[in-house]
PDB file of C-alpha atoms in Angstrom:
ATOM      1  CA  MET A 174     -20.145 -16.587  16.789  1.00 33.00           C
ATOM      2  CA  GLU A 175     -18.621 -19.217  14.686  1.00 32.00           C
ATOM      3  CA  PHE A 176     -16.070 -18.898  11.916  1.00 30.00           C
ATOM      4  CA  LYS A 177     -13.809 -21.158   9.952  1.00 33.00           C
ATOM      5  CA  SER A 178     -10.000 -20.376  10.278  1.00 36.00           C
ATOM      6  CA  PRO A 179      -7.527 -22.331   7.976  1.00 38.00           C
ATOM      7  CA  THR A 180      -4.967 -24.667   9.588  1.00 40.00           C
ATOM      8  CA  ASN A 181      -2.110 -26.739   8.155  1.00 40.00           C
ATOM      9  CA  HIS A 182      -2.335 -26.552   4.128  1.00 39.00           C
ATOM     10  CA  GLY A 183      -5.536 -25.170   3.925  1.00 39.00           C
ATOM     11  CA  SER A 184      -7.821 -27.621   5.830  1.00 33.00           C
ATOM     12  CA  PRO A 185     -10.155 -25.709   7.877  1.00 33.00           C
ATOM     13  CA  ILE A 186     -10.949 -25.904  11.622  1.00 30.00           C
ATOM     14  CA  THR A 187     -13.944 -24.308  13.365  1.00 32.00           C
ATOM     15  CA  LEU A 188     -13.281 -22.372  16.283  1.00 36.00           C
ATOM     16  CA  ARG A 189     -15.883 -21.318  18.802  1.00 37.00           C
ATOM     17  CA  LEU A 190     -15.082 -18.607  21.371  1.00 48.00           C
ATOM     18  CA  LEU A 191     -17.258 -17.133  23.953  1.00 57.00           C
ATOM     19  CA  VAL A 192     -17.408 -13.325  22.306  1.00 70.00           C
ATOM     20  CA  GLN A 193     -18.425 -10.615  24.508  1.00 83.00           C
ATOM     21  CA  ILE A 194     -19.129  -6.889  23.786  1.00 87.00           C
ATOM     22  CA  GLY A 195     -15.974  -5.089  23.701  1.00 90.00           C
ATOM     23  CA  ASP A 196     -13.961  -7.987  22.088  1.00 92.00           C
ATOM     24  CA  ILE A 197     -11.776  -6.847  19.187  1.00 93.00           C
ATOM     25  CA  ILE A 198     -12.361  -8.912  15.964  1.00 92.00           C
ATOM     26  CA  VAL A 199     -10.885  -8.833  12.305  1.00 92.00           C
ATOM     27  CA  PHE A 200     -13.330  -8.685   9.646  1.00 92.00           C
ATOM     28  CA  ARG A 201     -13.812  -8.000   5.741  1.00 91.00           C
ATOM     29  CA  HIS A 202     -15.563  -5.132   4.442  1.00 91.00           C
ATOM     30  CA  ARG A 203     -15.802  -3.690   1.087  1.00 87.00           C
ATOM     31  CA  GLY A 204     -12.895  -5.793  -0.089  1.00 82.00           C
ATOM     32  CA  ASP A 205     -10.631  -4.703   2.882  1.00 86.00           C
ATOM     33  CA  VAL A 206      -9.447  -6.413   6.073  1.00 89.00           C
ATOM     34  CA  GLN A 207     -10.256  -4.184   9.023  1.00 92.00           C
ATOM     35  CA  ILE A 208     -10.091  -4.158  12.908  1.00 94.00           C
ATOM     36  CA  GLY A 209     -13.133  -3.273  14.890  1.00 93.00           C
ATOM     37  CA  MET A 210     -14.647  -3.617  18.394  1.00 93.00           C
ATOM     38  CA  LEU A 211     -17.879  -5.759  18.738  1.00 93.00           C
ATOM     39  CA  GLN A 212     -20.805  -3.525  20.110  1.00 90.00           C
ATOM     40  CA  GLY A 213     -23.592  -6.020  19.688  1.00 89.00           C
ATOM     41  CA  VAL A 214     -25.283  -8.887  17.911  1.00 86.00           C
ATOM     42  CA  SER A 215     -28.450  -8.896  16.257  1.00 81.00           C
ATOM     43  CA  GLY A 216     -29.459 -12.362  14.371  1.00 80.00           C
ATOM     44  CA  LYS A 217     -26.405 -12.949  11.961  1.00 83.00           C
ATOM     45  CA  LYS A 218     -25.283  -9.109  11.735  1.00 88.00           C
ATOM     46  CA  ASN A 219     -22.576  -7.906  14.389  1.00 89.00           C
ATOM     47  CA  LYS A 220     -22.534  -4.164  15.281  1.00 91.00           C
ATOM     48  CA  VAL A 221     -18.839  -3.275  15.059  1.00 93.00           C
ATOM     49  CA  ALA A 222     -17.288  -0.095  16.028  1.00 92.00           C
ATOM     50  CA  THR A 223     -14.302   1.082  14.118  1.00 90.00           C
ATOM     51  CA  GLY A 224     -13.934   4.645  15.259  1.00 83.00           C
ATOM     52  CA  SER A 225     -15.813   7.593  16.930  1.00 78.00           C
ATOM     53  CA  ASN A 226     -19.291   7.625  15.612  1.00 82.00           C
ATOM     54  CA  ARG A 227     -18.560   4.858  13.412  1.00 88.00           C
ATOM     55  CA  ILE A 228     -20.564   1.519  13.692  1.00 89.00           C
ATOM     56  CA  LEU A 229     -20.582  -0.956  10.924  1.00 92.00           C
ATOM     57  CA  GLU A 230     -23.179  -3.955  10.570  1.00 91.00           C
ATOM     58  CA  ILE A 231     -21.006  -6.877   9.552  1.00 91.00           C
ATOM     59  CA  PRO A 232     -22.561 -10.545   8.610  1.00 92.00           C
ATOM     60  CA  SER A 233     -21.049 -13.016  10.821  1.00 89.00           C
ATOM     61  CA  ASP A 234     -19.565 -14.899   7.848  1.00 88.00           C
ATOM     62  CA  ARG A 235     -17.317 -11.735   7.351  1.00 91.00           C
ATOM     63  CA  VAL A 236     -15.631 -12.187  10.563  1.00 90.00           C
ATOM     64  CA  ILE A 237     -12.235 -13.808  10.067  1.00 88.00           C
ATOM     65  CA  GLN A 238     -10.548 -13.714  13.368  1.00 88.00           C
ATOM     66  CA  GLU A 239     -11.699 -13.218  17.041  1.00 88.00           C
ATOM     67  CA  THR A 240      -8.664 -11.998  18.519  1.00 89.00           C
ATOM     68  CA  GLY A 241      -9.484 -12.819  22.292  1.00 88.00           C
ATOM     69  CA  ILE A 242      -8.493  -9.153  23.278  1.00 90.00           C
ATOM     70  CA  ARG A 243     -11.041  -6.872  24.768  1.00 89.00           C
ATOM     71  CA  ALA A 244     -10.984  -3.318  24.676  1.00 89.00           C
ATOM     72  CA  VAL A 245     -12.580  -1.169  27.478  1.00 88.00           C
ATOM     73  CA  ASP A 246     -13.207   1.909  25.006  1.00 89.00           C
ATOM     74  CA  LEU A 247     -12.650   3.192  21.713  1.00 90.00           C
ATOM     75  CA  SER A 248      -9.128   4.684  22.834  1.00 92.00           C
ATOM     76  CA  ALA A 249      -8.207   1.101  23.766  1.00 92.00           C
ATOM     77  CA  LEU A 250      -9.370  -0.230  20.482  1.00 92.00           C
ATOM     78  CA  MET A 251      -7.189   2.397  18.735  1.00 93.00           C
ATOM     79  CA  ASP A 252      -4.312   1.546  20.473  1.00 94.00           C
ATOM     80  CA  VAL A 253      -4.336  -2.200  19.842  1.00 93.00           C
ATOM     81  CA  ARG A 254      -5.342  -1.580  16.124  1.00 93.00           C
ATOM     82  CA  GLN A 255      -2.364   0.870  15.728  1.00 95.00           C
ATOM     83  CA  ARG A 256       0.070  -1.700  17.005  1.00 95.00           C
ATOM     84  CA  ILE A 257      -1.411  -4.299  14.788  1.00 95.00           C
ATOM     85  CA  GLU A 258      -1.501  -2.195  11.624  1.00 94.00           C
ATOM     86  CA  GLU A 259       2.119  -1.078  12.162  1.00 97.00           C
ATOM     87  CA  LEU A 260       3.310  -4.757  12.985  1.00 97.00           C
ATOM     88  CA  ALA A 261       1.399  -5.731   9.704  1.00 96.00           C
ATOM     89  CA  ASP A 262       3.171  -3.000   7.673  1.00 95.00           C
ATOM     90  CA  SER A 263       6.556  -4.026   9.025  1.00 96.00           C
ATOM     91  CA  LEU A 264       6.447  -7.571   7.879  1.00 96.00           C
ATOM     92  CA  ASP A 265       8.860  -8.829   5.305  1.00 96.00           C
ATOM     93  CA  LEU A 266       7.982 -12.391   4.376  1.00 96.00           C
ATOM     94  CA  LYS A 267      10.886 -13.011   1.988  1.00 95.00           C
ATOM     95  CA  GLU A 268      12.650 -15.468   3.928  1.00 95.00           C
ATOM     96  CA  VAL A 269       9.520 -17.473   4.682  1.00 95.00           C
ATOM     97  CA  TRP A 270       8.744 -17.388   1.017  1.00 95.00           C
ATOM     98  CA  GLU A 271      12.106 -18.637  -0.035  1.00 94.00           C
ATOM     99  CA  VAL A 272      11.181 -21.637   2.390  1.00 92.00           C
ATOM    100  CA  LEU A 273       8.020 -22.377   1.022  1.00 92.00           C
ATOM    101  CA  LYS A 274       8.276 -21.412  -2.618  1.00 90.00           C
ATOM    102  CA  ASP A 275       9.205 -24.922  -3.761  1.00 87.00           C
ATOM    103  CA  GLU A 276       6.191 -26.530  -2.242  1.00 82.00           C
ATOM    104  CA  PRO A 277       3.017 -25.242  -4.088  1.00 76.00           C
ATOM    105  CA  VAL A 278       0.478 -25.898  -1.324  1.00 90.00           C
ATOM    106  CA  GLU A 279      -1.883 -23.780   0.645  1.00 92.00           C
ATOM    107  CA  TYR A 280      -0.813 -22.409   4.096  1.00 94.00           C
ATOM    108  CA  SER A 281      -2.926 -20.875   6.683  1.00 93.00           C
ATOM    109  CA  VAL A 282      -2.334 -17.690   8.573  1.00 93.00           C
ATOM    110  CA  GLN A 283      -1.217 -19.912  11.492  1.00 93.00           C
ATOM    111  CA  ASP A 284       1.222 -21.677   9.324  1.00 94.00           C
ATOM    112  CA  ILE A 285       3.014 -18.814   8.076  1.00 95.00           C
ATOM    113  CA  ALA A 286       3.034 -16.897  11.264  1.00 95.00           C
ATOM    114  CA  GLU A 287       4.723 -20.004  12.848  1.00 95.00           C
ATOM    115  CA  PHE A 288       7.374 -19.983   9.850  1.00 94.00           C
ATOM    116  CA  TYR A 289       7.902 -16.204  10.945  1.00 95.00           C
ATOM    117  CA  TRP A 290       7.891 -16.239  14.462  1.00 95.00           C
ATOM    118  CA  GLY A 291       7.954 -19.796  15.756  1.00 92.00           C
ATOM    119  CA  ASP A 292       5.554 -20.751  18.315  1.00 86.00           C
ATOM    120  CA  ASP A 293       5.458 -17.398  20.225  1.00 86.00           C
ATOM    121  CA  ILE A 294       2.824 -15.853  18.124  1.00 89.00           C
ATOM    122  CA  GLY A 295      -0.348 -14.210  20.157  1.00 90.00           C
ATOM    123  CA  SER A 296      -3.301 -12.722  18.919  1.00 91.00           C
ATOM    124  CA  GLU A 297      -1.886  -9.363  17.685  1.00 93.00           C
ATOM    125  CA  ARG A 298       0.932 -11.283  15.930  1.00 95.00           C
ATOM    126  CA  HIS A 299      -1.785 -13.539  14.204  1.00 94.00           C
ATOM    127  CA  ALA A 300      -3.933 -10.498  13.448  1.00 93.00           C
ATOM    128  CA  ALA A 301      -1.076  -8.646  12.042  1.00 95.00           C
ATOM    129  CA  MET A 302      -0.111 -11.429   9.793  1.00 95.00           C
ATOM    130  CA  LEU A 303      -3.756 -11.832   8.639  1.00 93.00           C
ATOM    131  CA  LEU A 304      -3.805  -8.129   7.745  1.00 93.00           C
ATOM    132  CA  HIS A 305      -0.489  -8.248   5.890  1.00 94.00           C
ATOM    133  CA  LEU A 306      -1.431 -11.264   3.864  1.00 93.00           C
ATOM    134  CA  SER A 307      -5.034 -10.167   2.990  1.00 89.00           C
ATOM    135  CA  ARG A 308      -4.029  -7.157   1.359  1.00 87.00           C
ATOM    136  CA  PRO A 309      -1.916  -6.737  -1.990  1.00 84.00           C
ATOM    137  CA  ARG A 310       1.529  -8.083  -1.057  1.00 85.00           C
ATOM    138  CA  LEU A 311       4.287  -9.423  -3.067  1.00 92.00           C
ATOM    139  CA  TYR A 312       4.879 -13.270  -1.843  1.00 95.00           C
ATOM    140  CA  PHE A 313       1.642 -14.976  -1.300  1.00 94.00           C
ATOM    141  CA  ASP A 314      -1.579 -15.115  -3.151  1.00 91.00           C
ATOM    142  CA  GLU A 315      -4.842 -15.415  -1.227  1.00 88.00           C
ATOM    143  CA  ASN A 316      -6.974 -18.283  -2.098  1.00 83.00           C
ATOM    144  CA  ASP A 317     -10.452 -18.495  -0.204  1.00 76.00           C
ATOM    145  CA  THR A 318      -9.164 -19.345   3.499  1.00 76.00           C
ATOM    146  CA  ALA A 319      -5.523 -19.731   2.798  1.00 90.00           C
ATOM    147  CA  PHE A 320      -2.498 -18.577   1.040  1.00 93.00           C
ATOM    148  CA  MET A 321      -0.310 -20.069  -1.534  1.00 93.00           C
ATOM    149  CA  PRO A 322       3.507 -18.726  -2.171  1.00 94.00           C
ATOM    150  CA  ARG A 323       3.867 -17.402  -5.705  1.00 93.00           C
ATOM    151  CA  SER A 324       6.392 -18.605  -8.196  1.00 93.00           C
ATOM    152  CA  SER A 325       9.514 -16.798  -8.758  1.00 93.00           C
ATOM    153  CA  GLU A 326       8.026 -15.770 -12.241  1.00 94.00           C
ATOM    154  CA  GLN A 327       4.903 -14.477 -10.649  1.00 93.00           C
ATOM    155  CA  ILE A 328       7.167 -12.372  -8.272  1.00 94.00           C
ATOM    156  CA  GLN A 329       8.838 -10.902 -11.111  1.00 95.00           C
ATOM    157  CA  GLU A 330       5.544  -9.860 -13.106  1.00 95.00           C
ATOM    158  CA  VAL A 331       4.385  -8.279  -9.773  1.00 92.00           C
ATOM    159  CA  LEU A 332       7.803  -6.438  -9.355  1.00 94.00           C
ATOM    160  CA  GLU A 333       7.497  -5.288 -13.070  1.00 96.00           C
ATOM    161  CA  ARG A 334       3.976  -4.215 -12.810  1.00 94.00           C
ATOM    162  CA  GLN A 335       4.711  -2.259  -9.632  1.00 92.00           C
ATOM    163  CA  ALA A 336       7.755  -0.520 -11.352  1.00 96.00           C
ATOM    164  CA  ARG A 337       5.503   0.498 -14.116  1.00 96.00           C
ATOM    165  CA  GLN A 338       2.834   1.847 -11.963  1.00 95.00           C
ATOM    166  CA  GLN A 339       5.557   3.875  -9.835  1.00 95.00           C
ATOM    167  CA  ALA A 340       6.712   5.139 -13.184  1.00 95.00           C
ATOM    168  CA  VAL A 341       3.297   6.725 -14.016  1.00 96.00           C
ATOM    169  CA  GLN A 342       2.852   7.888 -10.652  1.00 95.00           C
ATOM    170  CA  ALA A 343       6.175   9.694 -10.902  1.00 96.00           C
ATOM    171  CA  GLU A 344       5.014  11.277 -14.339  1.00 96.00           C
ATOM    172  CA  GLU A 345       1.792  12.161 -13.012  1.00 96.00           C
ATOM    173  CA  ALA A 346       3.302  14.007  -9.781  1.00 95.00           C
ATOM    174  CA  ASP A 347       5.972  15.820 -12.192  1.00 96.00           C
ATOM    175  CA  PHE A 348       3.130  16.915 -14.502  1.00 96.00           C
ATOM    176  CA  ILE A 349       0.923  18.227 -11.672  1.00 95.00           C
ATOM    177  CA  ARG A 350       4.218  20.097 -10.214  1.00 95.00           C
ATOM    178  CA  TRP A 351       4.823  21.566 -13.659  1.00 96.00           C
ATOM    179  CA  ILE A 352       1.288  22.751 -14.183  1.00 94.00           C
ATOM    180  CA  LEU A 353       0.940  24.379 -10.820  1.00 93.00           C
ATOM    181  CA  ASP A 354       4.329  26.160 -11.202  1.00 93.00           C
ATOM    182  CA  GLU A 355       3.252  29.411 -13.041  1.00 87.00           C
ATOM    183  CA  SER A 356       7.037  30.282 -13.679  1.00 90.00           C
ATOM    184  CA  GLU A 357       7.567  26.952 -15.719  1.00 89.00           C
ATOM    185  CA  HIS A 358       6.215  27.386 -19.417  1.00 90.00           C
ATOM    186  CA  ASP A 359       8.434  25.100 -21.429  1.00 91.00           C
ATOM    187  CA  TYR A 360       7.056  21.379 -21.821  1.00 91.00           C
ATOM    188  CA  GLY A 361       9.320  20.281 -24.646  1.00 91.00           C
ATOM    189  CA  PHE A 362      10.705  17.352 -22.143  1.00 93.00           C
ATOM    190  CA  PHE A 363       7.216  16.062 -21.552  1.00 95.00           C
ATOM    191  CA  THR A 364       7.078  12.172 -22.070  1.00 95.00           C
ATOM    192  CA  THR A 365       4.337  10.924 -24.319  1.00 95.00           C
ATOM    193  CA  ARG A 366       1.762  10.287 -21.231  1.00 96.00           C
ATOM    194  CA  GLN A 367       2.370  13.804 -20.050  1.00 96.00           C
ATOM    195  CA  LYS A 368       1.501  15.301 -23.529  1.00 95.00           C
ATOM    196  CA  HIS A 369      -1.579  13.087 -23.795  1.00 96.00           C
ATOM    197  CA  TRP A 370      -2.581  14.689 -20.182  1.00 96.00           C
ATOM    198  CA  LEU A 371      -1.844  18.145 -21.424  1.00 95.00           C
ATOM    199  CA  GLN A 372      -4.074  17.400 -24.359  1.00 93.00           C
ATOM    200  CA  ARG A 373      -6.731  16.162 -22.424  1.00 95.00           C
ATOM    201  CA  ILE A 374      -6.968  19.217 -20.134  1.00 95.00           C
ATOM    202  CA  GLN A 375      -7.154  21.485 -23.309  1.00 91.00           C
ATOM    203  CA  GLN A 376      -9.692  19.204 -24.893  1.00 91.00           C
ATOM    204  CA  TYR A 377     -11.779  19.486 -21.934  1.00 93.00           C
ATOM    205  CA  ALA A 378     -11.442  23.161 -21.869  1.00 90.00           C
ATOM    206  CA  ILE A 379     -12.868  23.315 -25.408  1.00 87.00           C
ATOM    207  CA  SER A 380     -15.666  20.968 -25.010  1.00 88.00           C
ATOM    208  CA  GLY A 381     -16.468  20.447 -21.486  1.00 89.00           C
ATOM    209  CA  ASP A 382     -18.414  17.354 -20.700  1.00 91.00           C
ATOM    210  CA  GLU A 383     -19.073  16.563 -24.245  1.00 89.00           C
ATOM    211  CA  TYR A 384     -15.501  15.718 -24.700  1.00 91.00           C
ATOM    212  CA  GLU A 385     -15.333  11.887 -25.133  1.00 92.00           C
ATOM    213  CA  GLN A 386     -12.775  11.454 -22.188  1.00 94.00           C
ATOM    214  CA  SER A 387     -14.392  14.032 -19.975  1.00 93.00           C
ATOM    215  CA  ASN A 388     -14.407  11.650 -16.991  1.00 95.00           C
ATOM    216  CA  GLN A 389     -10.763  11.030 -17.238  1.00 94.00           C
ATOM    217  CA  ALA A 390     -10.010  14.634 -17.725  1.00 94.00           C
ATOM    218  CA  ARG A 391     -12.293  15.778 -14.790  1.00 94.00           C
ATOM    219  CA  ALA A 392     -10.681  13.392 -12.389  1.00 93.00           C
ATOM    220  CA  LEU A 393      -7.083  14.801 -13.537  1.00 94.00           C
ATOM    221  CA  LEU A 394      -8.354  18.391 -12.986  1.00 94.00           C
ATOM    222  CA  LYS A 395      -9.868  17.459  -9.519  1.00 92.00           C
ATOM    223  CA  GLU A 396      -6.563  16.055  -8.685  1.00 92.00           C
ATOM    224  CA  ILE A 397      -4.783  19.222  -9.846  1.00 92.00           C
ATOM    225  CA  LYS A 398      -7.000  21.561  -8.030  1.00 89.00           C
ATOM    226  CA  GLY A 399      -7.478  19.933  -4.919  1.00 81.00           C
ATOM    227  CA  GLU A 400     -10.297  21.000  -2.407  1.00 72.00           C
ATOM    228  CA  GLY A 401     -13.620  21.842  -4.368  1.00 66.00           C
ATOM    229  CA  SER A 402     -14.626  21.109  -7.764  1.00 64.00           C
ATOM    230  CA  GLY A 403     -16.140  24.410  -8.992  1.00 76.00           C
ATOM    231  CA  ASP A 404     -16.212  25.030 -12.877  1.00 88.00           C
ATOM    232  CA  LEU A 405     -13.736  22.398 -13.991  1.00 93.00           C
ATOM    233  CA  GLN A 406     -13.912  23.617 -17.762  1.00 90.00           C
ATOM    234  CA  ARG A 407     -13.070  27.330 -16.503  1.00 90.00           C
ATOM    235  CA  PHE A 408     -10.304  25.873 -14.514  1.00 93.00           C
ATOM    236  CA  ALA A 409      -8.882  24.064 -17.496  1.00 92.00           C
ATOM    237  CA  PHE A 410      -8.978  27.046 -19.715  1.00 89.00           C
ATOM    238  CA  ASN A 411      -7.234  29.381 -16.703  1.00 90.00           C
ATOM    239  CA  LEU A 412      -4.570  26.710 -16.501  1.00 92.00           C
ATOM    240  CA  MET A 413      -3.796  27.176 -20.155  1.00 90.00           C
ATOM    241  CA  VAL A 414      -3.711  30.737 -20.045  1.00 90.00           C
ATOM    242  CA  ARG A 415      -1.587  30.785 -16.948  1.00 92.00           C
ATOM    243  CA  LYS A 416       1.138  28.234 -18.757  1.00 91.00           C
ATOM    244  CA  LYS A 417       1.100  30.870 -21.511  1.00 89.00           C
ATOM    245  CA  ILE A 418      -0.132  28.062 -24.017  1.00 84.00           C
ATOM    246  CA  TRP A 419      -3.492  30.209 -24.688  1.00 83.00           C
ATOM    247  CA  ASP A 420      -4.357  33.916 -24.502  1.00 80.00           C
ATOM    248  CA  GLU A 421      -7.199  34.893 -22.444  1.00 79.00           C
ATOM    249  CA  ASP A 422      -8.990  35.858 -25.757  1.00 69.00           C
ATOM    250  CA  GLU A 423      -8.079  32.537 -27.127  1.00 61.00           C
ATOM    251  CA  HIS A 424     -10.738  31.604 -29.965  1.00 57.00           C
ATOM    252  CA  LEU A 425     -11.467  27.850 -28.886  1.00 62.00           C
ATOM    253  CA  ASP A 426     -13.487  27.006 -32.106  1.00 54.00           C
ATOM    254  CA  LEU A 427     -10.310  27.771 -34.059  1.00 48.00           C
ATOM    255  CA  ILE A 428      -8.525  25.152 -31.974  1.00 51.00           C
ATOM    256  CA  LEU A 429     -11.280  22.621 -31.929  1.00 52.00           C
ATOM    257  CA  PHE A 430     -11.540  22.559 -35.707  1.00 49.00           C
ATOM    258  CA  ASP A 431      -7.630  22.838 -36.222  1.00 50.00           C
ATOM    259  CA  ILE A 432      -8.345  26.143 -38.267  1.00 46.00           C
ATOM    260  CA  PRO A 433      -4.825  27.669 -38.834  1.00 50.00           C
ATOM    261  CA  ILE A 434      -4.314  31.369 -38.019  1.00 48.00           C
ATOM    262  CA  GLU A 435      -0.860  31.590 -39.613  1.00 54.00           C
ATOM    263  CA  PHE A 436       0.308  30.965 -43.056  1.00 45.00           C
ATOM    264  CA  PRO A 437       3.579  30.648 -45.043  1.00 60.00           C
ATOM    265  CA  PRO A 438       4.632  33.744 -47.117  1.00 62.00           C
ATOM    266  CA  GLU A 439       3.828  32.222 -50.320  1.00 60.00           C
ATOM    267  CA  ILE A 440       0.213  31.516 -49.340  1.00 51.00           C
ATOM    268  CA  LEU A 441      -0.216  35.203 -48.207  1.00 46.00           C
ATOM    269  CA  ASP A 442       1.298  36.490 -51.446  1.00 54.00           C
ATOM    270  CA  GLU A 443      -1.005  34.319 -53.387  1.00 59.00           C
ATOM    271  CA  ALA A 444      -3.948  35.610 -51.221  1.00 55.00           C
ATOM    272  CA  VAL A 445      -3.029  39.244 -51.809  1.00 55.00           C
ATOM    273  CA  GLN A 446      -2.794  38.517 -55.664  1.00 60.00           C
ATOM    274  CA  MET A 447      -6.440  37.423 -55.521  1.00 61.00           C
ATOM    275  CA  LEU A 448      -7.620  40.520 -53.945  1.00 62.00           C
ATOM    276  CA  PRO A 449      -9.505  42.882 -56.399  1.00 66.00           C
ATOM    277  CA  VAL A 450      -7.356  45.744 -57.371  1.00 57.00           C
TER     278      VAL A 450
END
């Protein structure tokens, strides 16, 4: 097997290793970087085990690191993978970024690993750094086979975007907690976004899949409902009844067409005067 690995400032070198069955490799699959154990090679495809009864066929050009670590069985693979994943999650590259940010050039995984650990790297540390850099992170951008430090302005943009995403997630979590709590009926404190979610559920309860935002409504209802989908339109209606927003015999057409059922006294008086004597 042959693959290219970046070296100093993005210049690739070609590594040739004698890869055997049982060797642990790092590869790309469906946009993610994963760790697996080589089970066989057929042409340009590698059979890679990633778990019990899970074998993937990975093209050779998707293999990005041959670790040189051999696993005797799946249990050994799981142990190695867990160590690498935990190490990858624990990495904080802020100090490395501080050193490299003023030199806008490309760096290899090996470069950044050496800045972080010095010369004592090893296969597991290299794989952990590769996983860390290849997933959405704060300090470096991936550029093909190398990584470039982001500018301070880019870092700030990422932090602001993350803050907005976290705010939306918090709003959604609060909304779902509220809607599942049958003792809570007041929603005067809702944010604009939460009011929109409530309206979306109501519109889906009325119109079902004919509602123009039915896909978004179904996704929200599935998240609220949890296991199993069932009749989501009925579920949406029942939610509104449990929250005492609607009655069990609510006339949905009146809501759909915004037909009023309550009128001010002067209108009622005028209507009475129009009745035949």
